[in-house]
Each structure stands twice: as structure tokens, then as C-alpha cells.
């Protein structure tokens, strides 16, 4: 339970932001892996940013129980058509853009992502759709993809590692924690960046 206690201690690092997406429940996955479910404790995070493809209202209700601020954009499989295609919000000193990512052609392409980042005029662009988690810096901006929290297959690959990302935002600094489930083992990688 090292991960769970560590997760809770992170509250000391400013605002905690859970970044998730591509659940595809019930069509491609039955549920969030149990190890991840135990880590997602209500009232520890201030924000949930979801890249879409929750698919059902039940998943939306579960996200709303985790944090007071839940922001969701519409994925290409979402039943709820009221979710916006994109959203821009401010957390700490960072302007964050959120889109599902199926609008990016080619999918996940750095240059195409940078065009959307400039259009939204954001410091961090969060996208999903590829089901591959990524934290990249490109032209001085940050691009984050939480992957698929359920590990559901995508049209690009059937080999998907379940993952999500936690951001700890304090003023002009962000620490990213990427959580990946490999078999029964949760691996965490950390990176950080600051706004000039």
C-alpha cells in the first residue's frame, strides 16, 4: 500500500489534478483495475480532467465523487453529447487545454498537437484517444496524454498498458506522476517542469 499512502501525502504539493481518459466501459473494458480503484480516493484531489470516452453516466458519477472540480471533453464514443469538444481552464499559473484527441490528424502527432496548443493558447495541452500515456515537452509547451485507465484496446493497438496521470501543481511548477499497471505491479514515473 506504499502507493496509496504516497498518493495521499502528495496533497502537500499544492493542487492535485487527476488526469484520466479512454475508459470505454462497458464496450471494451468491464471496469477500472482494482489496484487503480484503491488509489482513487475521494476528496484527495481538487480537480479531475477527463479526455473523454467514459461512455456511460455511471463513470461520470464515479468521477464526480472524486473531486469538487470535474472537467470532461467529449470523446468519439461518449453517449453524452453535452460534453464540449474542448475546454480551457486555469490551475495555479498554468492555462490548461483539454481535448479528446480524435480531432488531431495524424493521431498523437507532435506538430498537429502544437497547432491545437497554439489555437487554444495554453501552457499544457491534455489529450487522449491514442491509449498511450505520454508527457512531452515541445517548443517550450507541455503535452500530456493519460492513456487508457482501463487498458482498453484502441484501433492503433491491442497491447495497451492501463495508466493515468496525477499532476501536482504549485504556482508555476508542475510535477507529473505517471501510473502504469504491469500485471499486478503499479509503476510510477515522475517528471517536473516550471513555467518561465
XYZ file of N, CA, C and O in Angstrom:
784
model
N 0.807 -1.208 0.000
C 0.000 0.000 0.000
C 0.847 1.268 0.000
O 0.366 2.346 0.289
N 2.125 1.113 -0.343
C 3.047 2.250 -0.431
C 2.485 3.318 -1.365
O 2.508 4.489 -1.059
N 1.931 2.891 -2.497
C 1.464 3.848 -3.494
C 0.314 4.672 -2.969
O 0.235 5.857 -3.195
N -0.599 4.024 -2.250
C -1.784 4.721 -1.775
C -1.391 5.781 -0.750
O -1.804 6.925 -0.842
N -0.526 5.406 0.215
C -0.136 6.390 1.230
C 0.675 7.510 0.599
O 0.537 8.670 0.951
N 1.511 7.172 -0.368
C 2.309 8.182 -1.063
C 1.403 9.165 -1.797
O 1.623 10.358 -1.801
N 0.387 8.625 -2.423
C -0.594 9.371 -3.182
C -1.240 10.419 -2.285
O -1.383 11.571 -2.648
N -1.606 9.998 -1.076
C -2.314 10.878 -0.156
C -1.378 11.957 0.373
O -1.759 13.097 0.540
N -0.115 11.620 0.586
C 0.860 12.606 1.083
C 1.119 13.704 0.063
O 1.564 14.776 0.416
N 0.867 13.432 -1.195
C 1.147 14.423 -2.239
C 0.311 15.683 -2.080
O 0.604 16.692 -2.693
N -0.723 15.624 -1.280
C -1.569 16.797 -1.069
C -0.742 17.979 -0.569
O -1.137 19.127 -0.706
N 0.431 17.706 -0.007
C 1.331 18.777 0.448
C 1.920 19.553 -0.726
O 2.504 20.605 -0.532
N 1.832 19.025 -1.925
C 2.487 19.636 -3.084
C 1.581 20.578 -3.861
O 1.752 20.742 -5.044
N 0.593 21.168 -3.245
C -0.277 22.090 -3.965
C -1.543 21.406 -4.429
O -2.019 20.471 -3.811
N -2.080 21.880 -5.555
C -3.337 21.325 -6.063
C -3.080 20.025 -6.807
O -2.231 19.964 -7.686
N -3.846 18.989 -6.451
C -3.719 17.697 -7.128
C -4.770 17.587 -8.223
O -5.948 17.853 -7.995
N -4.311 17.177 -9.397
C -5.174 17.074 -10.569
C -5.067 15.658 -11.126
O -3.984 15.229 -11.542
N -6.172 14.935 -11.110
C -6.211 13.602 -11.698
C -6.511 13.754 -13.185
O -7.479 14.416 -13.560
N -5.662 13.157 -14.027
C -5.858 13.206 -15.479
C -6.128 11.784 -15.957
O -5.273 10.899 -15.798
N -7.328 11.560 -16.500
C -7.752 10.217 -16.907
C -8.493 10.279 -18.235
O -8.923 11.343 -18.670
N -8.676 9.122 -18.828
C -9.470 9.069 -20.047
C -9.553 7.685 -20.634
O -8.956 6.729 -20.132
N -10.310 7.599 -21.711
C -10.461 6.378 -22.509
C -10.798 5.150 -21.670
O -10.131 4.124 -21.734
N -11.888 5.283 -20.902
C -12.390 4.184 -20.072
C -12.982 3.080 -20.960
O -12.735 1.909 -20.741
N -13.829 3.494 -21.910
C -14.531 2.575 -22.820
C -15.284 1.481 -22.062
O -15.284 0.316 -22.459
N -15.916 1.869 -20.939
C -16.739 0.927 -20.172
C -18.188 1.100 -20.635
O -18.665 2.219 -20.694
N -18.946 0.093 -20.963
C -18.658 -1.335 -20.843
C -18.209 -1.996 -22.148
O -18.021 -3.196 -22.186
N -18.045 -1.229 -23.219
C -17.835 -1.836 -24.535
C -16.489 -2.539 -24.712
O -16.429 -3.607 -25.316
N -15.406 -1.930 -24.197
C -14.084 -2.527 -24.389
C -13.432 -2.971 -23.083
O -12.402 -3.624 -23.100
N -13.994 -2.539 -21.960
C -13.447 -2.919 -20.650
C -14.595 -2.998 -19.658
O -15.595 -2.300 -19.801
N -14.465 -3.864 -18.649
C -15.555 -4.023 -17.683
C -15.447 -3.041 -16.527
O -16.462 -2.623 -15.974
N -14.213 -2.659 -16.158
C -14.053 -1.753 -15.020
C -12.635 -1.192 -14.962
O -11.747 -1.655 -15.673
N -12.435 -0.236 -14.060
C -11.101 0.279 -13.769
C -10.383 -0.800 -12.962
O -10.980 -1.386 -12.054
N -9.107 -1.099 -13.262
C -8.396 -2.124 -12.489
C -8.449 -1.836 -10.988
O -8.367 -0.693 -10.556
N -8.605 -2.893 -10.199
C -8.791 -2.771 -8.755
C -7.658 -1.992 -8.083
O -7.895 -1.173 -7.194
N -6.424 -2.226 -8.506
C -5.287 -1.500 -7.897
C -5.435 0.000 -8.095
O -5.077 0.776 -7.214
N -5.928 0.420 -9.254
C -6.153 1.842 -9.505
C -7.349 2.339 -8.695
O -7.323 3.426 -8.139
N -8.419 1.534 -8.630
C -9.610 1.947 -7.882
C -9.256 2.275 -6.440
O -9.758 3.237 -5.877
N -8.379 1.475 -5.833
C -7.998 1.691 -4.435
C -7.197 2.976 -4.252
O -7.139 3.527 -3.163
N -6.561 3.435 -5.320
C -5.756 4.655 -5.240
C -6.597 5.916 -5.415
O -6.198 6.990 -4.973
N -7.713 5.791 -6.087
C -8.538 6.955 -6.410
C -9.517 7.228 -5.277
O -10.671 6.821 -5.311
N -9.007 7.908 -4.257
C -9.748 8.165 -3.026
C -10.458 9.524 -3.129
O -9.824 10.520 -3.479
N -11.758 9.577 -2.806
C -12.466 10.864 -2.850
C -11.838 11.907 -1.923
O -11.250 11.562 -0.896
N -11.959 13.156 -2.327
C -11.531 14.320 -1.536
C -10.025 14.462 -1.344
O -9.593 15.201 -0.476
N -9.207 13.770 -2.130
C -7.758 13.954 -2.062
C -7.293 14.870 -3.191
O -6.250 15.481 -3.105
N -8.071 14.908 -4.270
C -7.717 15.708 -5.437
C -8.681 16.875 -5.567
O -9.845 16.756 -5.203
N -8.180 17.989 -6.083
C -9.041 19.152 -6.263
C -9.710 19.165 -7.636
O -10.742 19.775 -7.815
N -9.077 18.496 -8.596
C -9.586 18.531 -9.977
C -9.491 17.150 -10.616
O -8.552 16.405 -10.348
N -10.448 16.867 -11.494
C -10.356 15.718 -12.393
C -10.479 16.276 -13.804
O -11.428 17.007 -14.104
N -9.498 15.955 -14.658
C -9.555 16.328 -16.065
C -9.667 15.035 -16.859
O -8.786 14.184 -16.781
N -10.751 14.904 -17.604
C -11.008 13.663 -18.328
C -11.042 13.923 -19.833
O -11.776 14.791 -20.296
N -10.251 13.131 -20.562
C -10.141 13.294 -22.018
C -11.295 12.640 -22.769
O -11.288 12.610 -23.991
N -12.275 12.117 -22.042
C -13.450 11.570 -22.706
C -13.422 10.064 -22.880
O -12.541 9.368 -22.360
N -14.432 9.586 -23.620
C -14.686 8.159 -23.805
C -14.862 7.429 -22.478
O -14.343 6.345 -22.255
N -15.652 8.097 -21.605
C -16.154 7.437 -20.395
C -17.150 6.387 -20.854
O -17.199 5.287 -20.350
N -17.956 6.863 -21.764
C -19.058 6.197 -22.434
C -20.349 6.251 -21.611
O -21.363 6.674 -22.115
N -20.342 5.883 -20.319
C -21.625 5.831 -19.597
C -21.732 6.878 -18.480
O -20.730 7.363 -17.962
N -22.968 7.142 -18.071
C -23.250 8.086 -16.985
C -22.679 7.585 -15.658
O -22.265 8.368 -14.810
N -22.640 6.268 -15.462
C -22.102 5.703 -14.214
C -20.648 6.119 -14.016
O -20.228 6.454 -12.913
N -19.871 6.112 -15.091
C -18.463 6.518 -14.988
C -18.359 7.996 -14.639
O -17.520 8.400 -13.856
N -19.247 8.787 -15.217
C -19.273 10.216 -14.916
C -19.563 10.441 -13.430
O -18.888 11.229 -12.770
N -20.539 9.714 -12.893
C -20.892 9.846 -11.478
C -19.718 9.461 -10.579
O -19.471 10.104 -9.557
N -18.981 8.418 -10.972
C -17.813 7.998 -10.186
C -16.741 9.089 -10.174
O -16.124 9.341 -9.147
N -16.528 9.739 -11.314
C -15.542 10.822 -11.372
C -15.983 12.001 -10.505
O -15.176 12.596 -9.798
N -17.272 12.324 -10.568
C -17.790 13.460 -9.797
C -17.653 13.232 -8.289
O -17.596 14.188 -7.524
N -17.586 11.966 -7.876
C -17.432 11.651 -6.452
C -15.982 11.841 -5.984
O -15.723 11.897 -4.783
N -15.038 11.962 -6.914
C -13.618 12.038 -6.551
C -13.137 13.439 -6.192
O -12.234 13.581 -5.376
N -13.684 14.459 -6.844
C -13.150 15.814 -6.661
C -14.245 16.850 -6.878
O -15.212 16.589 -7.599
N -14.070 18.038 -6.293
C -15.093 19.077 -6.460
C -15.143 19.677 -7.865
O -16.179 20.177 -8.289
N -14.036 19.613 -8.614
C -13.987 20.208 -9.961
C -13.708 19.121 -10.989
O -12.592 18.618 -11.070
N -14.729 18.763 -11.755
C -14.582 17.718 -12.770
C -14.811 18.333 -14.142
O -15.852 18.940 -14.394
N -13.809 18.198 -15.011
C -13.876 18.766 -16.363
C -13.732 17.629 -17.368
O -12.770 16.864 -17.308
N -14.693 17.549 -18.281
C -14.715 16.449 -19.242
C -14.939 16.999 -20.639
O -15.739 17.913 -20.829
N -14.219 16.432 -21.601
C -14.493 16.737 -23.001
C -15.023 15.467 -23.662
O -14.808 14.360 -23.171
N -15.702 15.664 -24.776
C -16.383 14.543 -25.438
C -15.432 13.742 -26.309
O -14.728 14.288 -27.156
N -15.433 12.433 -26.062
C -14.694 11.520 -26.927
C -15.578 11.040 -28.054
O -16.788 11.289 -28.058
N -15.009 10.335 -29.003
C -15.775 9.893 -30.168
C -16.756 8.761 -29.853
O -17.572 8.403 -30.696
N -16.718 8.204 -28.619
C -17.665 7.148 -28.248
C -18.595 7.547 -27.100
O -19.359 6.730 -26.618
N -18.512 8.784 -26.628
C -19.333 9.193 -25.497
C -20.803 9.312 -25.875
O -21.144 9.898 -26.901
N -21.673 8.769 -25.006
C -23.120 8.850 -25.222
C -23.641 10.255 -24.900
O -24.613 10.704 -25.479
N -22.980 10.929 -23.944
C -23.419 12.261 -23.522
C -22.909 13.306 -24.512
O -21.723 13.587 -24.581
N -23.824 13.892 -25.262
C -23.420 14.865 -26.288
C -23.306 16.278 -25.727
O -23.004 17.216 -26.458
N -23.534 16.444 -24.414
C -23.424 17.784 -23.824
C -21.990 18.143 -23.447
O -21.695 19.299 -23.174
N -21.087 17.152 -23.418
C -19.684 17.473 -23.122
C -19.142 18.332 -24.262
O -19.397 18.057 -25.435
N -18.333 19.364 -23.943
C -17.762 20.184 -25.018
C -16.647 19.426 -25.758
O -16.106 18.450 -25.237
N -16.306 19.898 -26.955
C -15.200 19.290 -27.716
C -13.854 19.681 -27.141
O -12.881 18.936 -27.243
N -13.794 20.872 -26.549
C -12.540 21.310 -25.925
C -12.873 22.195 -24.734
O -13.982 22.728 -24.636
N -11.894 22.332 -23.854
C -12.092 23.130 -22.645
C -10.749 23.736 -22.272
O -9.707 23.096 -22.453
N -10.763 24.963 -21.760
C -9.547 25.624 -21.294
C -9.792 26.074 -19.862
O -10.828 26.661 -19.571
N -8.862 25.753 -18.971
C -9.004 26.171 -17.587
C -7.664 26.588 -17.004
O -6.615 26.258 -17.551
N -7.727 27.315 -15.912
C -6.532 27.822 -15.244
C -6.393 27.101 -13.914
O -7.327 27.075 -13.111
N -5.218 26.482 -13.685
C -4.912 25.882 -12.385
C -3.521 26.371 -12.003
O -2.565 26.172 -12.754
N -3.419 27.027 -10.855
C -2.153 27.664 -10.485
C -1.828 28.709 -11.538
O -2.701 29.462 -11.959
N -0.586 28.732 -12.001
C -0.194 29.700 -13.040
C -0.299 29.110 -14.443
O 0.175 29.699 -15.409
N -0.901 27.929 -14.542
C -0.951 27.235 -15.831
C -2.319 27.308 -16.482
O -3.339 27.045 -15.856
N -2.299 27.640 -17.779
C -3.502 27.582 -18.601
C -3.463 26.200 -19.263
O -2.489 25.852 -19.933
N -4.514 25.416 -19.024
C -4.533 24.021 -19.474
C -5.655 23.815 -20.478
O -6.804 24.197 -20.231
N -5.310 23.203 -21.605
C -6.295 22.866 -22.625
C -6.594 21.378 -22.574
O -5.705 20.563 -22.316
N -7.857 21.034 -22.829
C -8.303 19.640 -22.757
C -9.122 19.324 -23.998
O -10.099 20.009 -24.290
N -8.696 18.318 -24.749
C -9.494 17.808 -25.879
C -9.336 16.288 -25.911
O -8.383 15.754 -25.343
N -10.251 15.612 -26.589
C -10.140 14.148 -26.627
C -8.943 13.705 -27.458
O -8.173 12.859 -27.036
N -8.801 14.264 -28.642
C -7.643 13.913 -29.477
C -7.969 13.252 -30.799
O -7.103 13.155 -31.666
N -9.217 12.795 -30.984
C -9.551 12.190 -32.282
C -9.567 13.246 -33.382
O -9.500 12.924 -34.562
N -9.588 14.535 -32.973
C -9.578 15.640 -33.940
C -8.169 15.901 -34.477
O -7.999 16.610 -35.453
N -7.140 15.361 -33.818
C -5.742 15.582 -34.204
C -5.375 14.597 -35.306
O -5.511 13.388 -35.137
N -4.918 15.120 -36.430
C -4.525 14.248 -37.543
C -3.107 14.606 -37.970
O -2.824 15.779 -38.210
N -2.188 13.610 -38.056
C -2.350 12.227 -37.585
C -2.468 12.173 -36.056
O -1.951 13.023 -35.359
N -3.154 11.118 -35.541
C -3.393 10.977 -34.111
C -2.083 11.031 -33.338
O -1.132 10.317 -33.651
N -2.038 11.897 -32.315
C -0.871 11.969 -31.443
C 0.343 12.673 -32.029
O 1.397 12.731 -31.397
N 0.223 13.224 -33.231
C 1.357 13.859 -33.915
C 1.763 15.162 -33.206
O 0.919 16.033 -32.956
N 3.057 15.279 -32.884
C 3.566 16.435 -32.113
C 3.279 17.768 -32.814
O 2.844 18.725 -32.170
N 3.505 17.846 -34.097
C 3.287 19.091 -34.838
C 1.798 19.471 -34.835
O 1.432 20.631 -34.603
N 0.933 18.487 -35.073
C -0.517 18.728 -35.078
C -1.015 19.121 -33.688
O -1.881 19.993 -33.552
N -0.456 18.491 -32.639
C -0.812 18.849 -31.264
C -0.393 20.286 -30.971
O -1.126 21.040 -30.321
N 0.793 20.682 -31.465
C 1.294 22.040 -31.235
C 0.381 23.090 -31.881
O 0.205 24.178 -31.330
N -0.210 22.758 -33.021
C -1.140 23.687 -33.683
C -2.362 23.922 -32.774
O -2.778 25.063 -32.564
N -2.910 22.838 -32.211
C -4.063 22.961 -31.309
C -3.671 23.727 -30.045
O -4.422 24.578 -29.560
N -2.471 23.444 -29.523
C -1.978 24.147 -28.332
C -1.937 25.654 -28.596
O -2.336 26.446 -27.750
N -1.466 26.055 -29.765
C -1.408 27.492 -30.105
C -2.804 28.068 -30.284
O -3.086 29.186 -29.854
N -3.705 27.313 -30.924
C -5.080 27.794 -31.121
C -5.776 28.034 -29.777
O -6.487 29.015 -29.607
N -5.559 27.125 -28.822
C -6.179 27.261 -27.507
C -5.384 28.212 -26.603
O -5.876 28.610 -25.556
N -4.145 28.537 -27.022
C -3.261 29.428 -26.282
C -3.047 28.930 -24.845
O -3.348 29.621 -23.880
N -2.542 27.675 -24.715
C -2.368 27.054 -23.404
C -0.904 26.681 -23.148
O -0.120 26.522 -24.085
N -0.571 26.549 -21.866
C 0.772 26.111 -21.453
C 0.890 24.591 -21.508
O 1.949 24.041 -21.779
N -0.225 23.921 -21.195
C -0.268 22.456 -21.172
C -1.469 22.016 -21.997
O -2.581 22.515 -21.798
N -1.257 21.086 -22.921
C -2.368 20.514 -23.686
C -2.515 19.052 -23.273
O -1.557 18.288 -23.331
N -3.725 18.706 -22.841
C -4.015 17.326 -22.435
C -4.936 16.705 -23.470
O -5.995 17.267 -23.783
N -4.510 15.557 -24.007
C -5.311 14.835 -24.996
C -5.322 13.356 -24.651
O -4.515 12.885 -23.856
N -6.227 12.623 -25.273
C -6.302 11.175 -25.096
C -6.300 10.499 -26.450
O -5.517 10.835 -27.326
N -7.207 9.544 -26.618
C -7.512 8.869 -27.879
C -6.512 7.797 -28.306
O -6.913 6.757 -28.805
N -5.209 8.018 -28.117
C -4.222 7.033 -28.600
C -4.089 5.842 -27.655
O -3.525 4.816 -28.042
N -4.562 5.979 -26.407
C -4.459 4.953 -25.363
C -3.000 4.693 -24.978
O -2.685 3.645 -24.425
N -2.120 5.652 -25.258
C -0.699 5.567 -24.864
C -0.380 6.791 -24.019
O -0.544 7.924 -24.492
N 0.087 6.577 -22.789
C 0.388 7.745 -21.970
C 1.685 8.396 -22.440
O 2.613 7.722 -22.878
N 1.701 9.713 -22.344
C 2.880 10.485 -22.746
C 2.952 11.777 -21.957
O 1.919 12.373 -21.646
N 4.170 12.190 -21.638
C 4.425 13.511 -21.069
C 5.596 14.057 -21.871
O 6.713 13.558 -21.768
N 5.321 15.025 -22.732
C 6.348 15.548 -23.638
C 6.419 17.060 -23.606
O 5.394 17.724 -23.453
N 7.616 17.556 -23.815
C 7.804 18.997 -23.980
C 8.094 19.232 -25.459
O 8.821 18.465 -26.082
N 7.453 20.241 -26.037
C 7.644 20.544 -27.450
C 7.514 22.050 -27.609
O 6.503 22.633 -27.210
N 8.544 22.675 -28.139
C 8.554 24.127 -28.353
C 8.199 24.898 -27.075
O 7.442 25.874 -27.107
N 8.702 24.421 -25.930
C 8.503 25.131 -24.670
C 7.137 24.947 -24.028
O 6.833 25.564 -23.013
N 6.289 24.092 -24.606
C 4.967 23.803 -24.037
C 4.917 22.323 -23.670
O 5.728 21.525 -24.120
N 3.909 21.970 -22.863
C 3.824 20.587 -22.380
C 2.592 19.888 -22.922
O 1.510 20.472 -22.997
N 2.795 18.618 -23.299
C 1.749 17.803 -23.908
C 1.608 16.530 -23.087
O 2.586 15.795 -22.909
N 0.410 16.307 -22.580
C 0.177 15.190 -21.666
C -0.960 14.328 -22.203
O -1.992 14.835 -22.633
N -0.750 13.023 -22.170
C -1.780 12.060 -22.540
C -1.818 11.018 -21.424
O -0.808 10.366 -21.174
N -2.967 10.868 -20.739
C -3.015 9.920 -19.620
C -3.105 8.462 -20.044
O -2.997 7.574 -19.204
N -3.291 8.200 -21.344
C -3.505 6.827 -21.796
C -4.915 6.370 -21.430
O -5.808 7.188 -21.199
N -5.117 5.071 -21.354
C -6.424 4.493 -21.005
C -6.350 3.911 -19.601
O -5.526 3.022 -19.348
N -7.194 4.396 -18.701
C -7.145 3.920 -17.313
C -7.552 2.455 -17.200
O -7.135 1.752 -16.286
N -8.348 1.966 -18.146
C -8.778 0.564 -18.102
C -7.866 -0.341 -18.936
O -7.968 -1.562 -18.841
N -7.006 0.276 -19.758
C -6.169 -0.527 -20.653
C -6.947 -1.068 -21.830
O -6.557 -2.057 -22.451
N -8.056 -0.405 -22.179
C -8.875 -0.902 -23.291
C -8.123 -0.756 -24.613
O -7.342 0.170 -24.790
N -8.371 -1.688 -25.507
C -7.680 -1.673 -26.794
C -8.086 -0.442 -27.600
O -9.115 0.160 -27.374
N -7.228 -0.063 -28.529
C -7.560 1.046 -29.420
C -7.454 0.536 -30.853
O -7.006 -0.586 -31.083
N -7.840 1.388 -31.785
C -7.717 0.995 -33.189
C -6.253 0.942 -33.615
O -5.920 0.381 -34.639
N -5.372 1.553 -32.790
C -3.942 1.550 -33.112
C -3.239 0.304 -32.590
O -2.273 -0.155 -33.179
N -3.709 -0.230 -31.433
C -3.031 -1.384 -30.833
C -3.949 -2.124 -29.879
O -4.839 -1.538 -29.272
N -3.715 -3.440 -29.736
C -4.452 -4.216 -28.743
C -3.633 -4.323 -27.457
O -4.147 -4.709 -26.421
N -2.335 -3.986 -27.525
C -1.451 -4.046 -26.361
C -1.442 -2.692 -25.667
O -0.636 -1.825 -25.996
N -2.356 -2.504 -24.715
C -2.470 -1.219 -24.034
C -2.194 -1.407 -22.541
O -2.781 -2.279 -21.910
N -1.293 -0.597 -21.999
C -0.982 -0.625 -20.578
C -1.937 0.316 -19.854
O -1.984 1.503 -20.193
N -2.704 -0.182 -18.871
C -3.594 0.729 -18.122
C -2.768 1.829 -17.452
O -1.714 1.549 -16.871
N -3.245 3.075 -17.542
C -2.475 4.180 -16.964
C -3.365 5.378 -16.669
O -4.445 5.523 -17.223
N -2.864 6.214 -15.769
C -3.442 7.532 -15.532
C -2.316 8.433 -15.053
O -1.196 7.977 -14.795
N -2.587 9.723 -14.963
C -1.563 10.689 -14.562
C -2.101 11.560 -13.442
O -3.279 11.928 -13.434
N -1.233 11.861 -12.502
C -1.563 12.801 -11.439
C -0.622 13.989 -11.584
O 0.590 13.811 -11.744
N -1.184 15.191 -11.577
C -0.391 16.412 -11.607
C -0.464 17.068 -10.237
O -1.539 17.183 -9.667
N 0.688 17.478 -9.726
C 0.728 18.286 -8.510
C 1.170 19.670 -8.958
O 2.300 19.851 -9.425
N 0.257 20.630 -8.875
C 0.527 21.976 -9.382
C 0.679 22.934 -8.213
O -0.223 23.055 -7.381
N 1.826 23.573 -8.163
C 2.074 24.572 -7.120
C 2.637 25.815 -7.789
O 3.795 25.824 -8.226
N 1.785 26.830 -7.921
C 2.222 28.073 -8.561
C 2.667 27.831 -9.987
O 1.900 27.398 -10.834
N 3.957 28.070 -10.258
C 4.478 27.935 -11.627
C 5.225 26.621 -11.834
O 5.967 26.460 -12.786
N 5.020 25.655 -10.937
C 5.699 24.360 -11.056
C 4.674 23.229 -11.116
O 3.671 23.251 -10.399
N 4.942 22.261 -11.977
C 4.090 21.070 -12.098
C 4.953 19.836 -11.952
O 5.996 19.724 -12.598
N 4.508 18.904 -11.118
C 5.146 17.593 -11.036
C 4.135 16.599 -11.599
O 2.965 16.596 -11.209
N 4.570 15.781 -12.559
C 3.679 14.773 -13.142
C 4.085 13.399 -12.621
O 5.267 13.074 -12.558
N 3.085 12.628 -12.256
C 3.288 11.245 -11.834
C 2.485 10.376 -12.798
O 1.263 10.501 -12.860
N 3.171 9.517 -13.546
C 2.508 8.607 -14.473
C 2.404 7.248 -13.791
O 3.417 6.680 -13.386
N 1.181 6.759 -13.631
C 0.936 5.462 -13.005
C 0.595 4.453 -14.093
O -0.345 4.666 -14.862
N 1.350 3.363 -14.144
C 1.109 2.296 -15.122
C 0.936 0.983 -14.380
O 1.644 0.722 -13.405
N 0.013 0.167 -14.865
C -0.211 -1.152 -14.275
C 0.384 -2.208 -15.197
O -0.042 -2.368 -16.330
N 1.404 -2.913 -14.674
C 2.046 -4.008 -15.414
C 1.762 -5.294 -14.646
O 2.384 -5.538 -13.614
N 0.806 -6.074 -15.135
C 0.407 -7.284 -14.411
C -0.210 -6.876 -13.087
O -1.238 -6.221 -13.044
N 0.469 -7.225 -11.984
C -0.023 -6.895 -10.657
C 0.772 -5.759 -10.019
O 0.591 -5.434 -8.858
N 1.664 -5.174 -10.795
C 2.607 -4.176 -10.279
C 2.264 -2.778 -10.802
O 2.077 -2.589 -12.005
N 2.189 -1.804 -9.884
C 1.980 -0.415 -10.296
C 3.351 0.262 -10.352
O 4.082 0.264 -9.370
N 3.698 0.799 -11.512
C 4.953 1.540 -11.674
C 4.629 3.024 -11.767
O 3.647 3.407 -12.406
N 5.477 3.830 -11.151
C 5.272 5.278 -11.160
C 6.525 5.944 -11.710
O 7.637 5.623 -11.297
N 6.329 6.866 -12.646
C 7.465 7.670 -13.110
C 7.108 9.136 -12.881
O 5.951 9.533 -12.977
N 8.125 9.916 -12.576
C 7.910 11.301 -12.180
C 8.720 12.218 -13.076
O 9.841 11.905 -13.451
N 8.136 13.350 -13.428
C 8.891 14.395 -14.116
C 8.342 15.735 -13.654
O 7.242 15.798 -13.114
N 9.114 16.784 -13.825
C 8.601 18.082 -13.419
C 9.014 19.161 -14.389
O 9.998 19.013 -15.114
N 8.229 20.208 -14.420
C 8.558 21.343 -15.265
C 8.017 22.618 -14.637
O 7.110 22.574 -13.815
N 8.624 23.712 -15.012
C 8.225 25.011 -14.470
C 7.924 25.965 -15.600
O 8.484 25.849 -16.683
N 7.056 26.890 -15.299
C 6.726 27.925 -16.281
C 7.691 29.083 -16.055
O 7.919 29.498 -14.921
N 8.261 29.566 -17.133
C 9.256 30.653 -17.026
C 8.609 31.937 -16.549
O 7.457 32.196 -16.798
